[in-house]
Coordinates of C-alpha atoms and ligand atoms in Angstrom, one line a residue:
M1 CA 4.6 -11.7 13.7
E2 CA 4.9 -8.3 15.6
V3 CA 7.0 -5.7 16.7
K4 CA 7.2 -3.1 19.6
V5 CA 7.2 0.9 18.7
G6 CA 7.9 2.2 21.9
P7 CA 5.6 1.3 24.5
S8 CA 3.0 -0.4 21.2
T9 CA 3.1 -3.2 19.9
L10 CA 3.0 -4.0 16.3
E11 CA 1.5 -7.5 14.5
L12 CA 0.7 -8.9 11.1
V13 CA -1.8 -11.2 11.2
E14 CA -3.3 -13.6 8.3
G15 CA -6.4 -13.5 8.1
D16 CA -10.0 -12.1 8.8
I17 CA -10.6 -8.2 9.7
T18 CA -14.5 -9.1 10.5
R19 CA -13.0 -11.3 14.1
Q20 CA -10.7 -9.4 15.1
D21 CA -11.2 -8.3 18.8
T22 CA -9.4 -4.6 18.9
V23 CA -11.0 -2.6 20.0
A24 CA -11.9 -0.8 16.5
I25 CA -11.6 -2.0 13.4
V26 CA -10.8 0.3 9.8
N27 CA -12.6 -0.4 6.6
A28 CA -11.8 0.2 3.2
A29 CA -14.7 1.7 2.5
N30 CA -15.2 3.7 -0.8
K31 CA -16.7 7.5 -0.9
H32 CA -19.7 7.3 -0.1
L33 CA -19.3 4.9 2.1
R34 CA -22.5 2.8 0.9
P35 CA -21.6 -1.2 1.2
G36 CA -19.5 -2.8 -1.5
G37 CA -17.6 -5.1 -1.9
G38 CA -14.3 -7.0 -0.2
V39 CA -13.0 -6.0 3.2
D40 CA -15.8 -3.4 2.6
G41 CA -18.7 -6.0 2.1
A42 CA -17.7 -8.0 4.5
I43 CA -17.5 -6.2 7.4
H44 CA -21.1 -4.7 6.7
R45 CA -22.8 -8.2 6.5
A46 CA -20.7 -9.1 10.0
G47 CA -21.3 -5.9 11.2
G48 CA -25.9 -6.1 10.5
P49 CA -27.6 -2.5 10.0
A50 CA -26.2 -0.8 12.4
I51 CA -23.0 0.4 10.4
E52 CA -25.0 1.3 7.3
A53 CA -27.4 3.2 9.1
A54 CA -24.7 5.1 10.6
C55 CA -22.7 5.7 7.3
R56 CA -25.9 6.8 5.9
Q57 CA -25.4 10.0 8.9
L58 CA -22.1 11.1 7.7
G59 CA -23.0 11.5 4.1
G60 CA -19.8 9.9 2.7
C61 CA -15.8 10.2 2.7
P62 CA -13.1 11.9 0.9
M63 CA -10.3 10.1 -0.4
G64 CA -7.3 10.2 2.6
E65 CA -10.1 11.1 5.3
A66 CA -11.4 8.6 7.8
R67 CA -15.2 8.6 9.7
I68 CA -16.2 6.5 12.8
T69 CA -19.1 5.1 13.2
T70 CA -20.8 1.7 15.9
G71 CA -19.3 -1.5 15.0
G72 CA -22.9 -3.2 15.5
N73 CA -23.0 -6.7 15.6
L74 CA -18.7 -7.3 15.3
K75 CA -16.9 -7.8 18.4
A76 CA -14.9 -4.5 18.1
R77 CA -16.9 -1.3 19.4
Y78 CA -16.1 0.7 15.9
V79 CA -15.9 0.6 12.3
I80 CA -13.1 3.5 11.3
H81 CA -14.2 3.7 7.2
T82 CA -11.2 5.2 5.1
V83 CA -11.4 5.7 1.4
G84 CA -7.9 4.5 0.1
P85 CA -6.7 6.2 -3.5
V86 CA -7.3 3.9 -6.1
Y87 CA -3.9 3.2 -8.0
R88 CA -4.2 4.3 -11.5
D89 CA 0.4 4.9 -11.8
G90 CA 1.9 5.8 -8.4
C91 CA 1.9 9.7 -9.5
H92 CA -1.3 10.6 -9.1
R93 CA -0.2 11.3 -5.2
E94 CA -1.6 7.7 -4.6
P95 CA 1.7 7.2 -1.6
E96 CA 0.4 10.5 0.1
L97 CA -3.5 9.5 0.1
L98 CA -2.3 6.2 1.1
A99 CA -0.2 7.4 3.6
S100 CA -2.9 9.3 5.3
C101 CA -5.6 6.5 5.2
Y102 CA -3.6 4.8 7.6
R103 CA -2.3 8.0 9.9
E104 CA -6.4 10.1 9.7
S105 CA -7.7 6.7 10.8
L106 CA -5.0 6.8 13.7
K107 CA -5.9 10.0 14.4
L108 CA -9.6 9.1 15.3
A109 CA -8.6 6.4 17.0
S110 CA -5.8 8.8 19.1
A111 CA -9.4 10.8 19.8
N112 CA -11.6 8.2 21.1
G113 CA -9.2 7.0 22.9
I114 CA -9.3 3.8 21.6
K115 CA -6.6 1.9 22.5
S116 CA -6.2 -1.1 19.8
L117 CA -7.0 -1.8 16.1
A118 CA -6.9 -3.5 13.2
F119 CA -6.3 -2.6 9.6
P120 CA -6.7 -4.5 6.4
S121 CA -4.9 -3.3 3.8
I122 CA -6.0 -0.9 2.0
S123 CA -6.4 -0.2 -1.7
T124 CA -4.7 -3.4 -2.5
G125 CA -8.4 -5.1 -3.8
V126 CA -10.5 -3.3 -5.8
Y127 CA -8.4 -0.4 -6.3
G128 CA -5.3 -1.6 -7.7
Y129 CA -2.3 -0.1 -5.2
P130 CA 0.4 -2.7 -6.2
M131 CA 1.2 -5.1 -2.6
E132 CA 4.9 -3.9 -1.8
D133 CA 4.4 -0.6 -2.2
A134 CA 1.4 -0.2 -0.4
A135 CA 2.8 -2.4 2.2
R136 CA 6.5 0.0 3.0
V137 CA 3.9 3.1 2.9
A138 CA 0.9 1.5 5.0
L139 CA 4.7 0.4 7.9
K140 CA 6.2 2.6 7.8
T141 CA 3.2 5.6 8.8
V142 CA 2.1 3.4 10.9
T143 CA 5.5 3.0 12.7
D144 CA 6.2 6.5 12.3
Y145 CA 2.7 7.6 13.9
L146 CA 3.2 4.8 16.6
A147 CA 6.7 6.5 18.0
H148 CA 4.8 9.7 18.2
H149 CA 1.9 7.8 20.5
P150 CA 1.9 6.0 22.9
E151 CA -1.8 6.1 24.0
I152 CA -1.9 3.6 21.2
E153 CA -1.5 0.3 22.1
R154 CA -1.8 -2.4 19.8
V155 CA -2.0 -1.4 15.7
R156 CA -2.6 -5.2 14.1
L157 CA -2.5 -5.7 10.3
V158 CA -4.5 -8.6 9.4
L159 CA -3.8 -9.7 5.7
F160 CA -6.3 -12.0 3.7
G161 CA -4.5 -14.3 2.5
R162 CA -0.6 -16.2 2.9
A163 CA 0.9 -13.6 -0.2
A164 CA -0.2 -10.5 1.4
Y165 CA 1.0 -11.7 5.0
E166 CA 4.3 -13.4 3.5
V167 CA 4.9 -9.2 1.4
Y168 CA 3.7 -7.4 4.4
G169 CA 6.3 -9.8 6.7
K170 CA 9.2 -9.1 4.1
A171 CA 8.3 -5.4 4.8
L172 CA 8.1 -5.3 8.2
Q173 CA 11.6 -7.1 7.6
E174 CA 13.3 -4.4 5.0
L175 CA 11.8 -1.2 7.4
Ligands
ADP201 P1 -9.9 -1.5 -1.7 O1 -11.3 -1.4 -2.5 O2 -8.9 -0.5 -1.2 O3 -8.6 -2.0 -3.1 P2 -10.8 -4.1 -1.3 O4 -12.0 -4.5 -0.1 O5 -11.0 -3.9 -2.5 O6 -10.4 -2.6 -1.3 O7 -9.4 -4.9 -0.9 C1 -8.4 -4.4 0.0 C2 -7.6 -6.2 0.7 O8 -9.0 -5.7 1.8 C3 -7.2 -6.7 -0.2 O9 -5.8 -6.8 -0.4 C4 -8.4 -7.7 0.0 O10 -7.3 -8.9 -0.6 C5 -8.5 -7.8 1.8 N1 -9.5 -8.0 2.1 C6 -11.0 -8.3 1.7 N2 -11.5 -9.0 2.8 C7 -11.0 -8.8 3.4 C8 -11.4 -9.3 4.9 N3 -12.3 -9.9 5.2 N4 -10.3 -9.4 6.3 C9 -9.3 -8.9 5.5 N5 -8.6 -8.4 4.7 C10 -9.6 -8.3 3.4

């Protein structure tokens, strides 16, 4: 499923983020930028030790911010690591912090001349963010950014499994 935002394309696919051919992929990292589970573990396994070595140099990343490293052995040349909020009840700045993850990752892409990037569904695994709410925040933030930044040609949201893909598809139709 894809939509145009000005000259840019926003795309939803069901799949594995480690296999994407975009210039950068985004990692749902932890604030220590140490290999963990979920999508983070998958990216470090597929990308090899160069990513972890680069992360170690960075000394962590605060929630809502983003950092860039090599993509190691991945098809993607870069990994943008962003630290999503741990969901409590939705009243502890979770939407604002989640939006910031998408926006700060996109800003890093623009600053580094990256024209295509792929995101996972940040915070919706171990961090517990309800998928419907996270989908609305993700799609609104990405479309708002693309509306003002035609230098980004393609943003792909890579949803892990059919259920996640359908939730995002519905949220995109409602937007
Ligand atoms: P967080 O700690 O931010 O919640 P997780 O890695 O636990 O991060 O989960 C974030 C989302 O990534 C979840 O929706 C999970 O289903 C999804 N996910 C897990 N592995 C992959 C993968 N290889 N590619 C894309 N998405 C993935």
